[in-house]
Amino acid sequence: MVKKFKKKFYFLVASYFVFWASLVLKKWRPRIIVITGSTGKTTLFYLLQAQLGEAARFAFDANSTFGIPFDILGLKRKTLQPSEWLSLFVSAPFKALTFKNDRPKIYVVEADADRPREAKVLAQLLQPEIVLITNIYQTHAVNFDELVTQGSAPNVLTAIADEFANFAKQATGEVLVNGDNAALVQAIERLNLPPEKFTLLQEQDYLADYQLLAQGTKFTLEKHTYEFADLLPREISLSLVMVERVVEMLGLRLDPTYKNLHLPPGRSNLLAGIKNTTLIDSTYNANLGSMLAMVKLFERYPAAGPKWLVLGHMLEEGAQTKKEHQDLAWAILQTHTIERVFLLGQENQTEVLPLLEQYWGANKVFFYASPREALAALKDSLQGGEAIMFKGAPFLEGMVERLLADPEQAKQLVRREEIWQKRRQGFYA
């Protein structure tokens, strides 16, 4: 009932906040940079934040048709409870009408397109000067199935790609595009933009070397070499190129050391675990694009001990759920250094588990009905020194939390808000 109500009135309610946010933008008049795509946009957002710092305002934790207008208006959700909404409705016009134009003149936004019309509405609101698009995959595909059924799109991937392309369509300046992502390139081509308005970036033109280290990552690009304390997938190389281009466009100086970079939780962060294990926390999200990137990364990771992979399933994949989980299984089967795989979730049980057991045997692959059972089995199996990567739903950060050598590091995990703490307890009780 709640989902049906939300779907029916989502944009109607959002339009109220979009209206007041548009008034603020007319007063503020910033140069707007939109970062978008299916995966990798948050990492790009923080890479750019490390370079621009106080020269720009960044829309932290705000990427939706509600979140971005809230950020523009200076509204914040605190409890994530329905009772907050009355206060938000009342506060919106007050915030807009009393706005003081004392913000930085650059505004950087990470924008998503989780449902049809979302990117179109946000693009019309923001009218961005610069648009950076990381890639397009079938994320939140269940929300786009209806467009295919209605005949509005030939397939879900095309529907999603065309939705994200709305940001490029509304751009007043340059659009930087991952030219290695076929779905994205095709969507841009369908827009028939003037050639000078967009630039296709391809990894082969910029990446000279990529190294995964025990405690970080090293990228050697055309102009600079970058070293990071986090594990970043190879695909981030084009994000680094995009940052270089934006800094140049803005007339600023690039800091190759990225000394101000602090990536948010759940993006392949390295943590110390019990029994001298290394925990790789990639629990923020789970879609096929990010899953495949992290499996490839983990395959190359130079672990000192055995490598174990803990995977939850992918959510909101709609009619493509079966195929996408099977694609994930085939990707895992191409690896040679991962010794054990722990699976959770119904789709992993029906689609991933059979394929892995067929080709690997049952001694390397294990399925559990709940995170609590998986955690218990994982603890019982630990010999010490393993490297364990966590990726997928539901709430695998709770498992990471219970394996930390230092419980205080739980502050570095995702979904720390009280509402998530309560929901997560049900998985581990």
Tab-separated table of C-alpha atoms in Angstrom:
chain	number	residue	atom	x	y	z
A	1	MET	CA	0.000	0.000	0.000
A	2	VAL	CA	2.766	2.421	0.968
A	3	LYS	CA	4.769	1.572	-2.171
A	4	LYS	CA	1.755	2.184	-4.417
A	5	PHE	CA	1.079	5.534	-2.745
A	6	LYS	CA	4.704	6.554	-3.080
A	7	LYS	CA	4.816	5.600	-6.750
A	8	LYS	CA	1.603	7.483	-7.566
A	9	PHE	CA	2.354	10.702	-5.725
A	10	TYR	CA	6.174	10.744	-5.736
A	11	PHE	CA	6.654	13.490	-8.320
A	12	LEU	CA	3.563	15.422	-7.284
A	13	VAL	CA	4.916	15.814	-3.758
A	14	ALA	CA	8.464	16.370	-5.009
A	15	SER	CA	7.299	19.192	-7.302
A	16	TYR	CA	6.482	21.260	-4.223
A	17	PHE	CA	10.083	21.186	-3.030
A	18	VAL	CA	11.437	21.501	-6.586
A	19	PHE	CA	9.480	24.757	-6.970
A	20	TRP	CA	10.935	26.349	-3.849
A	21	ALA	CA	14.411	25.056	-4.685
A	22	SER	CA	14.191	26.668	-8.135
A	23	LEU	CA	13.602	30.046	-6.460
A	24	VAL	CA	16.777	29.595	-4.442
A	25	LEU	CA	18.783	28.709	-7.561
A	26	LYS	CA	17.558	31.879	-9.296
A	27	LYS	CA	18.909	33.940	-6.402
A	28	TRP	CA	22.087	31.933	-5.955
A	29	ARG	CA	23.021	31.415	-9.652
A	30	PRO	CA	25.935	28.988	-9.093
A	31	ARG	CA	27.943	27.152	-11.728
A	32	ILE	CA	26.462	23.668	-11.389
A	33	ILE	CA	28.377	20.430	-11.894
A	34	VAL	CA	26.305	17.229	-12.031
A	35	ILE	CA	27.912	13.835	-11.445
A	36	THR	CA	25.701	10.964	-12.529
A	37	GLY	CA	25.659	7.354	-13.714
A	38	SER	CA	24.790	3.906	-12.389
A	39	THR	CA	27.952	3.262	-10.373
A	40	GLY	CA	31.079	5.115	-9.292
A	41	LYS	CA	29.449	8.520	-9.008
A	42	THR	CA	29.922	8.835	-5.240
A	43	THR	CA	33.643	8.105	-5.532
A	44	LEU	CA	33.907	10.707	-8.306
A	45	PHE	CA	31.946	13.139	-6.137
A	46	TYR	CA	34.460	12.781	-3.292
A	47	LEU	CA	37.448	12.932	-5.648
A	48	LEU	CA	36.172	16.269	-6.889
A	49	GLN	CA	35.420	17.425	-3.353
A	50	ALA	CA	39.037	16.707	-2.376
A	51	GLN	CA	40.171	19.037	-5.158
A	52	LEU	CA	37.660	21.899	-4.926
A	53	GLY	CA	37.236	21.995	-1.147
A	54	GLU	CA	35.648	25.213	0.093
A	55	ALA	CA	35.562	26.706	-3.402
A	56	ALA	CA	32.333	24.773	-3.959
A	57	ARG	CA	29.219	23.660	-2.136
A	58	PHE	CA	28.706	19.890	-2.269
A	59	ALA	CA	25.325	18.173	-1.982
A	60	PHE	CA	26.371	15.475	0.478
A	61	ASP	CA	23.902	12.603	1.009
A	62	ALA	CA	21.465	14.143	-1.476
A	63	ASN	CA	20.989	12.652	-4.948
A	64	SER	CA	17.247	12.234	-5.535
A	65	THR	CA	14.240	14.317	-6.572
A	66	PHE	CA	13.706	15.043	-2.892
A	67	GLY	CA	17.261	15.041	-1.591
A	68	ILE	CA	18.674	17.611	-4.007
A	69	PRO	CA	15.880	20.189	-3.492
A	70	PHE	CA	16.248	19.635	0.259
A	71	ASP	CA	19.958	20.391	-0.001
A	72	ILE	CA	19.358	23.517	-2.071
A	73	LEU	CA	16.822	24.709	0.491
A	74	GLY	CA	18.991	23.778	3.464
A	75	LEU	CA	16.508	21.188	4.733
A	76	LYS	CA	17.691	18.016	6.446
A	77	ARG	CA	15.927	14.801	7.326
A	78	LYS	CA	17.041	13.718	10.775
A	79	THR	CA	14.957	10.746	11.884
A	80	LEU	CA	13.815	9.395	8.471
A	81	GLN	CA	10.379	9.005	10.065
A	82	PRO	CA	7.072	10.051	8.388
A	83	SER	CA	6.468	12.549	11.194
A	84	GLU	CA	9.212	14.779	9.764
A	85	TRP	CA	7.281	15.657	6.641
A	86	LEU	CA	4.991	18.325	8.130
A	87	SER	CA	8.024	20.268	9.313
A	88	LEU	CA	9.681	19.942	5.900
A	89	PHE	CA	6.588	21.244	4.077
A	90	VAL	CA	6.324	24.237	6.380
A	91	SER	CA	10.037	25.020	6.282
A	92	ALA	CA	10.481	24.941	2.476
A	93	PRO	CA	8.902	28.334	1.595
A	94	PHE	CA	10.491	29.974	4.645
A	95	LYS	CA	13.936	28.755	3.578
A	96	ALA	CA	13.408	29.935	-0.003
A	97	LEU	CA	12.061	33.370	0.859
A	98	THR	CA	14.731	34.115	3.475
A	99	PHE	CA	17.661	32.740	1.436
A	100	LYS	CA	20.879	34.747	1.783
A	101	ASN	CA	23.175	34.521	-1.210
A	102	ASP	CA	26.392	33.818	0.685
A	103	ARG	CA	27.207	30.362	-0.660
A	104	PRO	CA	30.140	29.424	-2.934
A	105	LYS	CA	29.445	30.037	-6.622
A	106	ILE	CA	30.106	26.421	-7.591
A	107	TYR	CA	27.570	23.732	-6.727
A	108	VAL	CA	28.465	20.045	-7.144
A	109	VAL	CA	25.628	17.508	-7.168
A	110	GLU	CA	25.609	13.717	-7.336
A	111	ALA	CA	22.357	12.977	-9.141
A	112	ASP	CA	20.626	9.647	-9.578
A	113	ALA	CA	17.839	8.339	-11.793
A	114	ASP	CA	16.215	5.550	-9.818
A	115	ARG	CA	12.896	5.818	-11.637
A	116	PRO	CA	11.473	7.183	-14.913
A	117	ARG	CA	11.299	11.018	-15.023
A	118	GLU	CA	13.697	11.504	-12.101
A	119	ALA	CA	16.683	12.620	-14.182
A	120	LYS	CA	14.444	14.747	-16.389
A	121	VAL	CA	12.991	16.609	-13.400
A	122	LEU	CA	16.379	17.116	-11.766
A	123	ALA	CA	18.061	18.166	-15.002
A	124	GLN	CA	15.385	20.788	-15.640
A	125	LEU	CA	15.789	22.088	-12.104
A	126	LEU	CA	19.584	22.224	-12.139
A	127	GLN	CA	20.366	23.207	-15.741
A	128	PRO	CA	23.974	22.086	-15.131
A	129	GLU	CA	26.950	23.729	-16.764
A	130	ILE	CA	29.109	20.581	-16.583
A	131	VAL	CA	27.883	16.981	-16.576
A	132	LEU	CA	30.069	13.971	-15.735
A	133	ILE	CA	28.603	10.530	-16.532
A	134	THR	CA	30.447	7.503	-15.173
A	135	ASN	CA	28.567	4.595	-16.802
A	136	ILE	CA	25.148	3.026	-17.315
A	137	TYR	CA	24.062	-0.366	-15.989
A	138	GLN	CA	20.735	-1.942	-15.082
A	139	THR	CA	20.297	-0.388	-11.654
A	140	HIS	CA	16.826	-0.130	-10.084
A	141	ALA	CA	15.670	-1.949	-13.215
A	142	VAL	CA	12.368	-2.986	-11.637
A	143	ASN	CA	11.232	0.637	-11.860
A	144	PHE	CA	11.765	0.672	-15.642
A	145	ASP	CA	10.145	-2.655	-16.570
A	146	GLU	CA	6.838	-0.917	-17.178
A	147	LEU	CA	8.342	1.254	-19.938
A	148	VAL	CA	9.356	-1.877	-21.827
A	149	THR	CA	5.943	-3.471	-21.305
A	150	GLN	CA	4.271	-0.315	-22.636
A	151	GLY	CA	6.537	-0.234	-25.672
A	152	SER	CA	8.170	3.067	-24.672
A	153	ALA	CA	11.636	1.452	-24.735
A	154	PRO	CA	13.018	-1.669	-26.460
A	155	ASN	CA	14.659	-2.905	-23.255
A	156	VAL	CA	15.334	-1.850	-19.679
A	157	LEU	CA	18.960	-0.864	-20.251
A	158	THR	CA	17.975	1.540	-23.018
A	159	ALA	CA	15.237	3.022	-20.827
A	160	ILE	CA	17.691	3.616	-17.983
A	161	ALA	CA	20.358	5.033	-20.296
A	162	ASP	CA	17.925	7.467	-21.902
A	163	GLU	CA	16.763	8.622	-18.480
A	164	PHE	CA	20.309	9.409	-17.340
A	165	ALA	CA	20.983	11.122	-20.687
A	166	ASN	CA	18.538	13.869	-19.691
A	167	PHE	CA	21.371	15.454	-17.708
A	168	ALA	CA	23.473	15.691	-20.869
A	169	LYS	CA	20.507	17.075	-22.795
A	170	GLN	CA	20.040	19.943	-20.323
A	171	ALA	CA	23.747	20.747	-19.960
A	172	THR	CA	24.651	24.327	-20.836
A	173	GLY	CA	28.370	23.546	-21.078
A	174	GLU	CA	30.475	20.419	-21.543
A	175	VAL	CA	29.500	16.793	-20.971
A	176	LEU	CA	32.250	14.286	-20.129
A	177	VAL	CA	31.240	10.704	-20.865
A	178	ASN	CA	32.718	7.268	-20.183
A	179	GLY	CA	33.337	6.296	-23.801
A	180	ASP	CA	33.982	2.645	-22.849
A	181	ASN	CA	30.377	2.117	-21.733
A	182	ALA	CA	28.380	1.130	-24.817
A	183	ALA	CA	24.915	1.788	-23.391
A	184	LEU	CA	25.943	5.274	-22.315
A	185	VAL	CA	27.581	6.152	-25.650
A	186	GLN	CA	24.494	4.991	-27.544
A	187	ALA	CA	22.225	7.097	-25.314
A	188	ILE	CA	24.359	10.182	-25.938
A	189	GLU	CA	24.316	9.527	-29.676
A	190	ARG	CA	20.508	9.347	-29.627
A	191	LEU	CA	20.434	12.904	-28.290
A	192	ASN	CA	22.140	14.231	-31.444
A	193	LEU	CA	24.127	16.747	-29.413
A	194	PRO	CA	26.584	19.034	-31.217
A	195	PRO	CA	30.008	17.273	-31.247
A	196	GLU	CA	31.628	20.137	-29.337
A	197	LYS	CA	29.212	19.702	-26.435
A	198	PHE	CA	30.409	16.278	-25.271
A	199	THR	CA	33.702	14.403	-24.927
A	200	LEU	CA	34.035	10.619	-24.936
A	201	LEU	CA	36.828	9.469	-22.635
A	202	GLN	CA	38.349	6.017	-23.120
A	203	GLU	CA	40.614	4.242	-20.680
A	204	GLN	CA	43.136	3.202	-23.318
A	205	ASP	CA	43.904	6.845	-24.044
A	206	TYR	CA	44.764	7.755	-20.443
A	207	LEU	CA	45.606	4.775	-18.204
A	208	ALA	CA	49.243	3.697	-18.447
A	209	ASP	CA	49.303	1.441	-15.376
A	210	TYR	CA	46.986	0.215	-12.615
A	211	GLN	CA	48.266	-1.485	-9.474
A	212	LEU	CA	46.408	-2.954	-6.522
A	213	LEU	CA	48.578	-2.848	-3.418
A	214	ALA	CA	48.073	-4.560	-0.071
A	215	GLN	CA	47.008	-1.240	1.432
A	216	GLY	CA	45.769	0.796	-1.491
A	217	THR	CA	45.732	1.522	-5.215
A	218	LYS	CA	48.051	3.227	-7.701
A	219	PHE	CA	46.964	4.765	-11.011
A	220	THR	CA	49.462	5.998	-13.592
A	221	LEU	CA	47.704	8.259	-16.069
A	222	GLU	CA	48.829	10.420	-18.955
A	223	LYS	CA	49.645	13.460	-16.803
A	224	HIS	CA	49.850	12.264	-13.193
A	225	THR	CA	50.378	9.265	-10.931
A	226	TYR	CA	47.906	8.880	-8.076
A	227	GLU	CA	48.167	6.694	-4.968
A	228	PHE	CA	45.250	6.015	-2.619
A	229	ALA	CA	44.929	4.238	0.715
A	230	ASP	CA	41.622	2.704	-0.418
A	231	LEU	CA	41.022	-0.129	-2.864
A	232	LEU	CA	39.626	1.499	-5.991
A	233	PRO	CA	38.560	-0.428	-9.112
A	234	ARG	CA	40.329	0.120	-12.407
A	235	GLU	CA	37.250	1.921	-13.770
A	236	ILE	CA	37.989	4.897	-11.482
A	237	SER	CA	40.797	5.909	-13.863
A	238	LEU	CA	38.313	7.779	-16.058
A	239	SER	CA	36.881	9.524	-12.995
A	240	LEU	CA	40.386	10.816	-12.262
A	241	VAL	CA	40.569	12.121	-15.824
A	242	MET	CA	37.202	13.837	-15.383
A	243	VAL	CA	38.446	15.550	-12.228
A	244	GLU	CA	41.530	16.789	-14.089
A	245	ARG	CA	39.304	18.244	-16.823
A	246	VAL	CA	36.923	19.947	-14.400
A	247	VAL	CA	39.709	21.501	-12.343
A	248	GLU	CA	41.178	22.850	-15.577
A	249	MET	CA	37.787	24.206	-16.726
A	250	LEU	CA	37.385	26.045	-13.432
A	251	GLY	CA	40.868	27.548	-13.632
A	252	LEU	CA	42.045	25.873	-10.435
A	253	ARG	CA	45.202	23.947	-9.535
A	254	LEU	CA	45.154	20.153	-9.240
A	255	ASP	CA	46.572	18.439	-6.146
A	256	PRO	CA	47.944	15.064	-7.369
A	257	THR	CA	48.371	13.835	-3.790
A	258	TYR	CA	44.649	13.998	-3.028
A	259	LYS	CA	45.616	14.714	0.572
A	260	ASN	CA	42.088	15.932	1.370
A	261	LEU	CA	40.337	12.808	0.095
A	262	HIS	CA	38.137	10.974	2.587
A	263	LEU	CA	35.920	8.404	0.892
A	264	PRO	CA	32.603	7.575	2.586
A	265	PRO	CA	31.955	4.169	4.184
A	266	GLY	CA	31.167	1.016	2.295
A	267	ARG	CA	33.240	1.746	-0.828
A	268	SER	CA	35.848	-1.041	-0.613
A	269	ASN	CA	37.350	0.374	2.567
A	270	LEU	CA	40.094	-1.673	4.237
A	271	LEU	CA	39.472	-2.611	7.866
A	272	ALA	CA	41.305	-4.801	10.383
A	273	GLY	CA	39.343	-7.880	11.431
A	274	ILE	CA	39.568	-10.466	14.185
A	275	LYS	CA	42.263	-13.156	13.909
A	276	ASN	CA	44.442	-10.849	11.828
A	277	THR	CA	41.970	-10.851	8.920
A	278	THR	CA	41.599	-8.064	6.380
A	279	LEU	CA	38.008	-6.931	5.818
A	280	ILE	CA	37.137	-5.182	2.557
A	281	ASP	CA	33.892	-3.329	3.146
A	282	SER	CA	31.983	-2.723	-0.089
A	283	THR	CA	28.515	-2.901	1.431
A	284	TYR	CA	27.127	0.461	0.335
A	285	ASN	CA	25.248	-0.824	-2.700
A	286	ALA	CA	24.830	-3.844	-4.955
A	287	ASN	CA	24.121	-3.822	-8.677
A	288	LEU	CA	25.659	-5.814	-11.487
A	289	GLY	CA	28.100	-3.104	-12.534
A	290	SER	CA	29.538	-2.598	-9.065
A	291	MET	CA	29.463	-6.335	-8.327
A	292	LEU	CA	31.514	-7.169	-11.419
A	293	ALA	CA	33.986	-4.365	-10.734
A	294	MET	CA	34.577	-5.552	-7.180
A	295	VAL	CA	34.926	-9.221	-8.163
A	296	LYS	CA	37.611	-8.202	-10.668
A	297	LEU	CA	39.286	-6.020	-8.068
A	298	PHE	CA	39.284	-8.790	-5.453
A	299	GLU	CA	40.715	-11.261	-7.955
A	300	ARG	CA	43.738	-8.981	-8.377
A	301	TYR	CA	44.074	-7.984	-4.728
A	302	PRO	CA	47.470	-9.154	-3.362
A	303	ALA	CA	46.223	-10.800	-0.173
A	304	ALA	CA	48.724	-12.444	2.154
A	305	GLY	CA	46.259	-15.227	3.016
A	306	PRO	CA	43.192	-16.952	1.528
A	307	LYS	CA	40.582	-14.773	-0.184
A	308	TRP	CA	36.931	-15.234	0.730
A	309	LEU	CA	33.984	-13.499	-0.910
A	310	VAL	CA	30.731	-12.782	0.973
A	311	LEU	CA	27.901	-11.859	-1.387
A	312	GLY	CA	24.362	-10.767	-0.753
A	313	HIS	CA	21.946	-10.595	-3.665
A	314	MET	CA	21.110	-7.655	-5.920
A	315	LEU	CA	17.854	-5.817	-5.336
A	316	GLU	CA	15.404	-4.030	-7.643
A	317	GLU	CA	16.671	-5.707	-10.825
A	318	GLY	CA	13.164	-6.499	-12.066
A	319	ALA	CA	12.733	-8.822	-15.043
A	320	GLN	CA	16.526	-9.058	-15.433
A	321	THR	CA	17.092	-10.475	-11.937
A	322	LYS	CA	17.742	-14.041	-13.093
A	323	LYS	CA	20.110	-13.093	-15.894
A	324	GLU	CA	22.070	-10.578	-13.825
A	325	HIS	CA	22.679	-13.040	-11.009
A	326	GLN	CA	23.764	-15.650	-13.545
A	327	ASP	CA	26.133	-13.092	-15.120
A	328	LEU	CA	27.587	-12.544	-11.665
A	329	ALA	CA	28.071	-16.290	-11.232
A	330	TRP	CA	29.931	-16.566	-14.535
A	331	ALA	CA	32.175	-13.665	-13.548
A	332	ILE	CA	33.064	-15.402	-10.282
A	333	LEU	CA	33.831	-18.602	-12.186
A	334	GLN	CA	36.440	-16.723	-14.226
A	335	THR	CA	38.475	-16.003	-11.091
A	336	HIS	CA	41.406	-18.103	-9.917
A	337	THR	CA	42.445	-16.648	-6.567
A	338	ILE	CA	39.143	-16.621	-4.632
A	339	GLU	CA	39.044	-19.740	-2.459
A	340	ARG	CA	35.584	-19.562	-0.862
A	341	VAL	CA	32.281	-17.860	-1.630
A	342	PHE	CA	29.581	-17.313	1.006
A	343	LEU	CA	26.142	-16.533	-0.460
A	344	LEU	CA	22.994	-15.005	1.019
A	345	GLY	CA	19.670	-14.094	-0.547
A	346	GLN	CA	17.050	-15.955	-2.549
A	347	GLU	CA	18.379	-14.996	-5.995
A	348	ASN	CA	21.866	-16.145	-5.068
A	349	GLN	CA	20.412	-19.461	-3.915
A	350	THR	CA	18.444	-20.080	-7.116
A	351	GLU	CA	20.776	-18.573	-9.732
A	352	VAL	CA	24.341	-18.212	-8.439
A	353	LEU	CA	24.693	-21.236	-6.164
A	354	PRO	CA	23.806	-23.919	-8.760
A	355	LEU	CA	26.294	-22.607	-11.307
A	356	LEU	CA	29.119	-22.286	-8.807
A	357	GLU	CA	28.461	-25.760	-7.396
A	358	GLN	CA	28.294	-27.245	-10.883
A	359	TYR	CA	31.711	-25.985	-11.917
A	360	TRP	CA	33.511	-25.551	-8.593
A	361	GLY	CA	31.983	-28.192	-6.394
A	362	ALA	CA	30.302	-27.763	-3.015
A	363	ASN	CA	33.512	-27.385	-1.018
A	364	LYS	CA	34.122	-23.801	-2.188
A	365	VAL	CA	30.585	-22.410	-2.168
A	366	PHE	CA	28.238	-22.060	0.798
A	367	PHE	CA	24.708	-20.679	1.048
A	368	TYR	CA	23.031	-19.365	4.209
A	369	ALA	CA	19.437	-18.374	4.774
A	370	SER	CA	20.308	-15.442	7.047
A	371	PRO	CA	23.210	-13.106	7.819
A	372	ARG	CA	23.235	-14.503	11.376
A	373	GLU	CA	23.879	-18.035	10.099
A	374	ALA	CA	26.494	-16.827	7.617
A	375	LEU	CA	28.288	-14.869	10.342
A	376	ALA	CA	28.414	-17.896	12.635
A	377	ALA	CA	29.770	-20.108	9.851
A	378	LEU	CA	32.330	-17.487	8.854
A	379	LYS	CA	33.619	-17.166	12.399
A	380	ASP	CA	33.860	-20.935	12.774
A	381	SER	CA	35.828	-21.235	9.526
A	382	LEU	CA	38.416	-18.523	10.201
A	383	GLN	CA	41.953	-19.786	10.624
A	384	GLY	CA	43.531	-16.331	10.683
A	385	GLY	CA	44.982	-14.057	8.015
A	386	GLU	CA	42.127	-14.323	5.513
A	387	ALA	CA	41.100	-11.401	3.284
A	388	ILE	CA	37.306	-11.162	3.158
A	389	MET	CA	35.313	-8.946	0.799
A	390	PHE	CA	31.667	-8.096	1.565
A	391	LYS	CA	29.310	-7.005	-1.215
A	392	GLY	CA	25.530	-7.021	-1.626
A	393	ALA	CA	22.255	-6.974	0.288
A	394	PRO	CA	20.895	-7.289	2.912
A	395	PHE	CA	22.757	-5.369	5.613
A	396	LEU	CA	26.118	-7.079	5.309
A	397	GLU	CA	27.678	-4.157	7.180
A	398	GLY	CA	26.289	-5.848	10.295
A	399	MET	CA	28.503	-8.833	9.582
A	400	VAL	CA	31.526	-6.582	9.052
A	401	GLU	CA	30.768	-4.854	12.357
A	402	ARG	CA	30.831	-8.141	14.250
A	403	LEU	CA	34.157	-9.168	12.726
A	404	LEU	CA	36.092	-5.978	13.477
A	405	ALA	CA	39.228	-6.275	15.579
A	406	ASP	CA	38.418	-2.862	17.049
A	407	PRO	CA	34.658	-2.402	17.672
A	408	GLU	CA	35.182	1.374	17.604
A	409	GLN	CA	35.737	1.117	13.852
A	410	ALA	CA	32.029	0.389	13.471
A	411	LYS	CA	31.666	4.168	13.219
A	412	GLN	CA	33.308	3.854	9.801
A	413	LEU	CA	30.574	1.605	8.399
A	414	VAL	CA	27.484	2.522	6.389
A	415	ARG	CA	23.946	3.056	7.676
A	416	ARG	CA	24.732	4.175	11.216
A	417	GLU	CA	21.427	6.042	11.674
A	418	GLU	CA	19.116	4.733	14.404
A	419	ILE	CA	16.451	3.576	11.960
A	420	TRP	CA	18.986	1.373	10.164
A	421	GLN	CA	20.388	0.068	13.429
A	422	LYS	CA	16.925	-1.143	14.401
A	423	ARG	CA	16.256	-2.766	11.036
A	424	ARG	CA	19.626	-4.483	11.045
A	425	GLN	CA	19.080	-6.037	14.474
A	426	GLY	CA	16.418	-8.296	13.014
A	427	PHE	CA	18.994	-9.943	10.757
A	428	TYR	CA	21.377	-10.803	13.571
A	429	ALA	CA	19.056	-11.516	16.523
